[in-house]
GROMACS .gro file of C-alpha atoms in nm:
model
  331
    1UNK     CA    1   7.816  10.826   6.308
    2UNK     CA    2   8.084  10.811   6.050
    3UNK     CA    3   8.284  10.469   6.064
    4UNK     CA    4   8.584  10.425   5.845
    5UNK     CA    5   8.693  10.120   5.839
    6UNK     CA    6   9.104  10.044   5.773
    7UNK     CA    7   9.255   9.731   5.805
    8UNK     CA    8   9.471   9.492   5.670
    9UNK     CA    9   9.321   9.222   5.415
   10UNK     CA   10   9.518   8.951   5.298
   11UNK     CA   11   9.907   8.888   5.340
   12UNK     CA   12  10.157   8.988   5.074
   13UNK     CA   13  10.516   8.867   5.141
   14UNK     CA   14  10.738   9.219   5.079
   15UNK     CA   15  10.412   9.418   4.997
   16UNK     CA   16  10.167   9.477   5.270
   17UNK     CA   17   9.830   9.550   5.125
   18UNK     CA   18   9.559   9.778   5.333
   19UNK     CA   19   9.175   9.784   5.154
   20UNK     CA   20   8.944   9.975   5.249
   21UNK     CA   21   8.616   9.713   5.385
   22UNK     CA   22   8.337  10.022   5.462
   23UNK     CA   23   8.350  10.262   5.193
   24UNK     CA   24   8.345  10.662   5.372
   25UNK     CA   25   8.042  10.841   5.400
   26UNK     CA   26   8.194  11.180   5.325
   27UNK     CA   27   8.513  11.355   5.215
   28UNK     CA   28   8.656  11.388   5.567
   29UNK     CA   29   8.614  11.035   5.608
   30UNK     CA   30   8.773  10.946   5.268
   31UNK     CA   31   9.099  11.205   5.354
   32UNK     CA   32   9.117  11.011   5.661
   33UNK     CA   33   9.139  10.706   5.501
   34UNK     CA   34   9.370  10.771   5.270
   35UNK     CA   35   9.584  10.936   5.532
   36UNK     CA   36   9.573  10.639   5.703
   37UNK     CA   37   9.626  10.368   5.467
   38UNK     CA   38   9.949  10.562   5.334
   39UNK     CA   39  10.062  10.570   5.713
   40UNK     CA   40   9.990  10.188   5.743
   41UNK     CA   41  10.130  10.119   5.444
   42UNK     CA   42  10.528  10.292   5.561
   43UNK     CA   43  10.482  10.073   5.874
   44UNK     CA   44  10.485   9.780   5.653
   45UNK     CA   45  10.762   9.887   5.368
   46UNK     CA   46  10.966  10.098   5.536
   47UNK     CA   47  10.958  10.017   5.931
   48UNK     CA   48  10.883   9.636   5.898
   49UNK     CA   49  10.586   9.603   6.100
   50UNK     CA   50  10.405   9.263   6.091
   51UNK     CA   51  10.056   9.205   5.920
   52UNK     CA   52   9.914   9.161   6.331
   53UNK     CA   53  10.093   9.505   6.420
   54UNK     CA   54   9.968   9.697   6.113
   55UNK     CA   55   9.634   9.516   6.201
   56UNK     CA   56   9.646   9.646   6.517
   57UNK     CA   57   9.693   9.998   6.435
   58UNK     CA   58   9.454  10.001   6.171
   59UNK     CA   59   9.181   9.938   6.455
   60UNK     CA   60   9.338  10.147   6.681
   61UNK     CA   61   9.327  10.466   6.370
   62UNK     CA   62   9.008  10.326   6.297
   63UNK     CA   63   8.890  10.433   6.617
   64UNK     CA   64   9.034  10.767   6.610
   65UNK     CA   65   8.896  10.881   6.280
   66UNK     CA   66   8.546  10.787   6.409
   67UNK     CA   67   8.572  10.944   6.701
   68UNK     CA   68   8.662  11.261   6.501
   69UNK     CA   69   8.422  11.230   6.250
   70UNK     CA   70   8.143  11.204   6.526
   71UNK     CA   71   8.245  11.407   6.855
   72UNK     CA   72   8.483  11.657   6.688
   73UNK     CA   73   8.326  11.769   6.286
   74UNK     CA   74   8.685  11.701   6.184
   75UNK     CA   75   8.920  11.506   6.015
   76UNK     CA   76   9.284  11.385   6.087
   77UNK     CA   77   9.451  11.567   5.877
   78UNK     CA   78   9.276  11.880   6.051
   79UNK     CA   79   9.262  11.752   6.413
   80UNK     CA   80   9.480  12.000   6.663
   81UNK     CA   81   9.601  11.943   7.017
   82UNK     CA   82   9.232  12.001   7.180
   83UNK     CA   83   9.067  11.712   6.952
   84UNK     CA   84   9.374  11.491   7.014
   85UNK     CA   85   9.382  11.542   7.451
   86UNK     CA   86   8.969  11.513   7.384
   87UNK     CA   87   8.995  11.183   7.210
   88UNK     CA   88   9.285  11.062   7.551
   89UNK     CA   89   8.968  11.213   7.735
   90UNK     CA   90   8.709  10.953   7.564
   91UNK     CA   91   8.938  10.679   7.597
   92UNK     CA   92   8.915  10.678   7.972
   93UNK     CA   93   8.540  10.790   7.997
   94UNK     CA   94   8.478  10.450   7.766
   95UNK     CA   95   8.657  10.258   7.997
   96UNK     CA   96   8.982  10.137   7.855
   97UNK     CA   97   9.245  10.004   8.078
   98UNK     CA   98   9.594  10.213   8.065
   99UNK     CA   99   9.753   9.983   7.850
  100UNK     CA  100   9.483  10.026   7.591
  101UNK     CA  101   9.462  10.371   7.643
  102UNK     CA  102   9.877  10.389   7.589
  103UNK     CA  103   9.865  10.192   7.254
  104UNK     CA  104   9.563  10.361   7.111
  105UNK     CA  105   9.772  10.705   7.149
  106UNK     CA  106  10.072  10.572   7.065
  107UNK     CA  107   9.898  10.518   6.703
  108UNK     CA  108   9.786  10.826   6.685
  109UNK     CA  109  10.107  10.998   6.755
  110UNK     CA  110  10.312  10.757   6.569
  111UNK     CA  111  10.075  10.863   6.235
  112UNK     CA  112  10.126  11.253   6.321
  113UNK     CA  113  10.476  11.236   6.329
  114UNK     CA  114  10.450  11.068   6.030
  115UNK     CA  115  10.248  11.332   5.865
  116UNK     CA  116  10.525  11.652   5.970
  117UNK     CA  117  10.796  11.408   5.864
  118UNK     CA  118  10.629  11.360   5.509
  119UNK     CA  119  10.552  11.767   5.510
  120UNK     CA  120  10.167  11.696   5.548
  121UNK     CA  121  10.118  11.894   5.857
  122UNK     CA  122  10.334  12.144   6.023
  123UNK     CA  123  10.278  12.103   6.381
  124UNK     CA  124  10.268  11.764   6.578
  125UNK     CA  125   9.905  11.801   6.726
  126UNK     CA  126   9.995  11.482   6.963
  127UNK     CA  127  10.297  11.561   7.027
  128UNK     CA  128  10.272  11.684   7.403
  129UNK     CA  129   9.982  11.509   7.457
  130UNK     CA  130  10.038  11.294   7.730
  131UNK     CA  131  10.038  10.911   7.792
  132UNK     CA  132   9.866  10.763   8.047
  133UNK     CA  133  10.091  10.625   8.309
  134UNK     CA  134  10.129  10.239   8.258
  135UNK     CA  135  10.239  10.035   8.575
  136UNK     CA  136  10.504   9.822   8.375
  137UNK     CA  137  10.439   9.456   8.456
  138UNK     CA  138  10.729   9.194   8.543
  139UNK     CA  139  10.729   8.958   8.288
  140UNK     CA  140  10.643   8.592   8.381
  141UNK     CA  141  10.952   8.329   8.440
  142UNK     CA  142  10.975   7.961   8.493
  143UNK     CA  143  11.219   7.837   8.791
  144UNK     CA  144  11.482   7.638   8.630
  145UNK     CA  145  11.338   7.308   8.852
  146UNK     CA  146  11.042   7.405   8.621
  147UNK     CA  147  11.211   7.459   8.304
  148UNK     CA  148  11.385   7.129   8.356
  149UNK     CA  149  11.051   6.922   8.383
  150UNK     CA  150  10.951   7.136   8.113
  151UNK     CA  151  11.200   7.024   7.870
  152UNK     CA  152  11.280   6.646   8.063
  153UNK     CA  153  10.957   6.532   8.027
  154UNK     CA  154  10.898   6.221   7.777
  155UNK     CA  155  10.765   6.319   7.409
  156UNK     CA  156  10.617   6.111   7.193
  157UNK     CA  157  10.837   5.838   6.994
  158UNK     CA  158  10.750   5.967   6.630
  159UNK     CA  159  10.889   6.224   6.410
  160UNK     CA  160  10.645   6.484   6.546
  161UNK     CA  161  10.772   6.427   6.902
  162UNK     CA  162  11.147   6.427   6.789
  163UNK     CA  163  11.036   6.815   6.617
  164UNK     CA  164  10.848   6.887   6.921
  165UNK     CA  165  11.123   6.792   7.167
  166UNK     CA  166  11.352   7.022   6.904
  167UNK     CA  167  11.123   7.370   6.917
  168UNK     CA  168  11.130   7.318   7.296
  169UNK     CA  169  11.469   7.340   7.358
  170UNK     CA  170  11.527   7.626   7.068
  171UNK     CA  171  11.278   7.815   7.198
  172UNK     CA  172  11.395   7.778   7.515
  173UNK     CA  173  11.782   7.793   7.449
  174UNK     CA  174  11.779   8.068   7.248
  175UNK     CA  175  11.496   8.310   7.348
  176UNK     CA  176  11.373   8.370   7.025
  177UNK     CA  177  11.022   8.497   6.957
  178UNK     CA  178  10.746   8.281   6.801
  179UNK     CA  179  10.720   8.418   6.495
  180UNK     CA  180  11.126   8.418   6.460
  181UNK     CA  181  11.121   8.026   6.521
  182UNK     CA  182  10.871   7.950   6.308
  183UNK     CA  183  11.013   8.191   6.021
  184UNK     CA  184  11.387   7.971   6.080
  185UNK     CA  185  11.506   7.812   5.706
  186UNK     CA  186  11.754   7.597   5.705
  187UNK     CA  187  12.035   7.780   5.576
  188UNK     CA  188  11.962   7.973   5.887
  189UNK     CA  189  12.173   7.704   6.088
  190UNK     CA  190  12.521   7.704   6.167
  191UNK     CA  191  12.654   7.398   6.365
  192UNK     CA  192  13.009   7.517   6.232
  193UNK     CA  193  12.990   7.823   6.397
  194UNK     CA  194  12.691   7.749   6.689
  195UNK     CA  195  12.483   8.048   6.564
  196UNK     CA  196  12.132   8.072   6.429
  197UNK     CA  197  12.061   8.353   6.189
  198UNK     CA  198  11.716   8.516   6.308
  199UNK     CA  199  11.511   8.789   6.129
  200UNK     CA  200  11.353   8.983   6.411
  201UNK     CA  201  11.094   9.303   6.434
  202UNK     CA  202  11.162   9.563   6.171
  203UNK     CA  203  11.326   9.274   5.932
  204UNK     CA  204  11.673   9.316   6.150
  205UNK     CA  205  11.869   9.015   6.168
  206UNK     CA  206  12.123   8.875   6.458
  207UNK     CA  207  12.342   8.580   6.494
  208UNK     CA  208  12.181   8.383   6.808
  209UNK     CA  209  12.452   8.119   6.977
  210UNK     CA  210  12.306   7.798   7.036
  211UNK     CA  211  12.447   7.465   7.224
  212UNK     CA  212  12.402   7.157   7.452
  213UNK     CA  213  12.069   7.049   7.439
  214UNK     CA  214  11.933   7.284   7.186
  215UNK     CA  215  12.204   7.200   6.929
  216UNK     CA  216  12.164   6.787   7.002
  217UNK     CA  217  11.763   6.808   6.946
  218UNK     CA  218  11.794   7.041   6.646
  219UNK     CA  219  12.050   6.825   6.513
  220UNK     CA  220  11.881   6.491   6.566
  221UNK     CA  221  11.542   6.627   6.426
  222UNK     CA  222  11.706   6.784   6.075
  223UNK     CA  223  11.891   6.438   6.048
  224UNK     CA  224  11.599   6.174   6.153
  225UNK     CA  225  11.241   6.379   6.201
  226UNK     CA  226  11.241   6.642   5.950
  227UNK     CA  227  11.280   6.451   5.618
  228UNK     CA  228  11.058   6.188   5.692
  229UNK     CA  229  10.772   6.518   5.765
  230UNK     CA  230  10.954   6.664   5.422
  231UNK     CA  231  10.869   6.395   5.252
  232UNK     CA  232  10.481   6.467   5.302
  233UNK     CA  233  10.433   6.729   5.091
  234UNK     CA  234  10.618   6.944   4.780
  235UNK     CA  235  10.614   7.267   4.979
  236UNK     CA  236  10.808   7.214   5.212
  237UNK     CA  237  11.071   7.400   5.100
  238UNK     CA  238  11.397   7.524   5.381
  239UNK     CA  239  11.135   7.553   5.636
  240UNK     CA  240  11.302   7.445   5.957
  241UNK     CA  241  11.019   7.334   6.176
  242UNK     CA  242  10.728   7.134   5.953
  243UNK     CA  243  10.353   7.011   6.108
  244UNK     CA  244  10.253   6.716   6.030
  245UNK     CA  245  10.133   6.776   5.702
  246UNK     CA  246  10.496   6.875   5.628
  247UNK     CA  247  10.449   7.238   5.537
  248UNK     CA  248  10.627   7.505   5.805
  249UNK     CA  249  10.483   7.508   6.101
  250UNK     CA  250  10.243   7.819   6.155
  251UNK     CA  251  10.253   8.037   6.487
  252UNK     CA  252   9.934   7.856   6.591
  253UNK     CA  253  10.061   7.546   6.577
  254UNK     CA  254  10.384   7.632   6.747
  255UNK     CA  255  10.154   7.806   7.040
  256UNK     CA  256   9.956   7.493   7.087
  257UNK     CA  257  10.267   7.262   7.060
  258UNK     CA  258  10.403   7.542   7.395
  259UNK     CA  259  10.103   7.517   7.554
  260UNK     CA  260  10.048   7.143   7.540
  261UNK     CA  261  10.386   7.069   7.652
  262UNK     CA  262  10.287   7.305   7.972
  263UNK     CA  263   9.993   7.123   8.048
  264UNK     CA  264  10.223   6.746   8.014
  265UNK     CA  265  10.460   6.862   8.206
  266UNK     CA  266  10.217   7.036   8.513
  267UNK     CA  267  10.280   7.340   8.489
  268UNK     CA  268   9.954   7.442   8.363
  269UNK     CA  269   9.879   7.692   7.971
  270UNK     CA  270  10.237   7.777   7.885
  271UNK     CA  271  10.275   8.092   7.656
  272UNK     CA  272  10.541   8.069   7.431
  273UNK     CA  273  10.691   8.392   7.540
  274UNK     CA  274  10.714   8.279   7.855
  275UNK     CA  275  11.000   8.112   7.748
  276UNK     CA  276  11.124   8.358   7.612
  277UNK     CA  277  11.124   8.601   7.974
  278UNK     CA  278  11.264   8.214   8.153
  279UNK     CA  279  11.599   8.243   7.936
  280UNK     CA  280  11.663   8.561   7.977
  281UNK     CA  281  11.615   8.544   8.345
  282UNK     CA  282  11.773   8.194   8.377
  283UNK     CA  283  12.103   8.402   8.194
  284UNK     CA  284  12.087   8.709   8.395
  285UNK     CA  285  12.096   8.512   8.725
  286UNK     CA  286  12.378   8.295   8.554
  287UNK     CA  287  12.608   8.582   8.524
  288UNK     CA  288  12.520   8.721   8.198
  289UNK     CA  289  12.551   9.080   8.180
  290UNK     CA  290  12.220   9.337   8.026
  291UNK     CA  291  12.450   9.437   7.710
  292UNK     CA  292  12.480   9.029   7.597
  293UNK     CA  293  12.125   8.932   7.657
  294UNK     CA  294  11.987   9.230   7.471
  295UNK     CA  295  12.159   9.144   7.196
  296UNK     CA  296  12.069   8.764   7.206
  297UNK     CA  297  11.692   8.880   7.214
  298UNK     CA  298  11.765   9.172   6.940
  299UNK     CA  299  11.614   9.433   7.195
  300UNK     CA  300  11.674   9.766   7.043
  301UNK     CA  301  11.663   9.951   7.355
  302UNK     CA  302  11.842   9.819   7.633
  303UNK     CA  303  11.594   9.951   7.877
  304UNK     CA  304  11.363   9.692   7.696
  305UNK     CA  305  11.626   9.448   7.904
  306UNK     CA  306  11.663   9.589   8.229
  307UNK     CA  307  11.332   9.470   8.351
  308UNK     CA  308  11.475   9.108   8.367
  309UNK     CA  309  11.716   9.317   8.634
  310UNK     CA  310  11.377   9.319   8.844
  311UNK     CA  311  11.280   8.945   8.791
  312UNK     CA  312  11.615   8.920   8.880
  313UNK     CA  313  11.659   9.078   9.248
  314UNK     CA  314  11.272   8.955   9.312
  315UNK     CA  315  11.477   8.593   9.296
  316UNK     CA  316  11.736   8.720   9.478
  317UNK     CA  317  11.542   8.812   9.783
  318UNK     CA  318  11.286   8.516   9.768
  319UNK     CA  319  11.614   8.294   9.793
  320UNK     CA  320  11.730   8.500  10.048
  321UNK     CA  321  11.425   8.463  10.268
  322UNK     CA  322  11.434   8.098  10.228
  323UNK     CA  323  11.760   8.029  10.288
  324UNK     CA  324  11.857   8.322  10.601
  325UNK     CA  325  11.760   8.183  10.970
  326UNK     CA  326  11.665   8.472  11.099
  327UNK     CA  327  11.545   8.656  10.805
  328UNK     CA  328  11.157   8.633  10.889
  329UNK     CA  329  11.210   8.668  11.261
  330UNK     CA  330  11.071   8.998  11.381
  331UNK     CA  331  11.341   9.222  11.482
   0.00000   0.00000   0.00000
């Protein structure tokens, strides 16, 4: 068995680099590498993909190529329709959930289109090759009673509870993703104007509004918390949000600072996206309409959005089944 090995090594801010960790066995192997290093690296200049997604579909090609090299005496750049549906084939007979399944193709047809739209290959061998149907989960939501003793609850007295109190309600407030918060520089902040410049997937930026309690705690921890965490270290440069060290604040320690606050204020491991699903649920049941939320959250599609139209009448009814006399009677 052949096993090429492509992944990401090593993080280079504006230039993604992809090494190779197993050199090939053979010549199909190296062409497949080489195809799929120059696919990973477009993701990363040209399409924005994060170091974790890139990572991602480096295992995922990874995969693929072995699977080719041993089951099919072929490479990708010769693979047709039959090894493509026969590698959807092994995927299930090994087990993999849908979701798995659906991700692991959608690599492999992501890097063929890639290769017709570079003029490597003529025809898309993927291209009706079909996904496996994915039921699509509702995301999970907070109640606002639980939101409230989420954000309510007492933090610590110091500078680090101040910050933590601060990424609560931002995260919260605003709906942004981890990696947006933690990526926040100063500049990015516009009491002025209420808005919060954010750099989302595929490097796009938006203008996020912010107030109330998001725009007191962020205020009170630039002005009291943040300078005295500053003062800690020389790199701290515009970072917003600083650990204790006073560098920025990685995505770990943003997911543990999420998670710990869940488990303070009873609610039990808190994701950080969770909060993310809870304000865009909380403003859809406020009267928000689809068009304003998916722009808040920088969805590109707004079908991406209409789920939260789902969490949204699940509420409705629950509320209505509560609250109705004679809605559980038996007719």
């Amino acid at each position: 068995m052949v096993i090429v090995s492509i992944v990401t090594k090593g993080r280079v801010v504006g230039n993604k680099t992809f090494k190779r960790m197993v050199a090939p066995a053979d010549e199909t192997a190296a062409a497949s590498l080489a195809i799929a290093r120059d696919y990973l690296a477009y993701l990363s200049a040209e399409r924005g993909a994060s170091p974790a997604t890139a990572s991602s579909y480096a295992s995922d090609l990874e995969d693929y190529a072995a699977f080719l090299s041993e089951e099919r005496a072929c490479g990708i750049e010769e693979a047709e329709r039959d090894d493509v549906a026969a590698y959807a084939a092994d995927l299930a007979v090994r087990g993999y959930a849908p979701a798995s399944r659906e991700r692991r193709l959608s690599a492999v047809k992501g890097l063929y289109r890639f290769l017709v739209r570079e003029d490597i290959r003529e025809v898309d061998p993927a291209a009706d090759v079909a996904l496996p149907a994915v039921g699509r989960r509702l995301p999970e939501a907070l109640s606002v009673e639980e939101a409230m003793r989420l954000l309510d609850r007492t933090y610590r007295a110091d500078e680090l509870g101040v910050r933590d109190r601060a990424l609560m309600e931002v995260l919260y407030g605003c709906g942004l993703r981890i990696g947006e918060l933690v990526g926040m520089d100063t500049g990015d902040i516009s009491f002025d104007e209420g808005f919060i410049r954010v750099v989302g997937k595929g490097r796009v930026e938006r203008a996020v509004p912010f107030g109330g309690a998001a725009r007191r705690a962020l205020a009170t921890y630039l002005e009291q918390a943040r300078p005295r965490l500053a003062a800690k270290s020389q790199a701290a440069g515009l970072a917003v949000f600083l650990n204790a060290r006073g560098t920025r604040l990685s995505r770990q320690g943003a997911y543990g600072i999420v998670e710990h606050s869940g488990e303070l204020a009873g609610i039990g491991r808190l994701h950080p996206h969770t909060l993310r699903h809870t304000f865009a649920t909380h403003m859809l049941e406020g009267g928000a309409d689809l068009r304003t939320i998916q722009e808040i959250l920088g969805h590109a599609d707004i079908a991406t959005t209409q789920i939260y139209m789902h969490v949204s009448r699940a509420h409705v009814r629950e509320e209505y089944l509560a609250a109705h006399p004679r809605a559980l009677k038996d007719t």
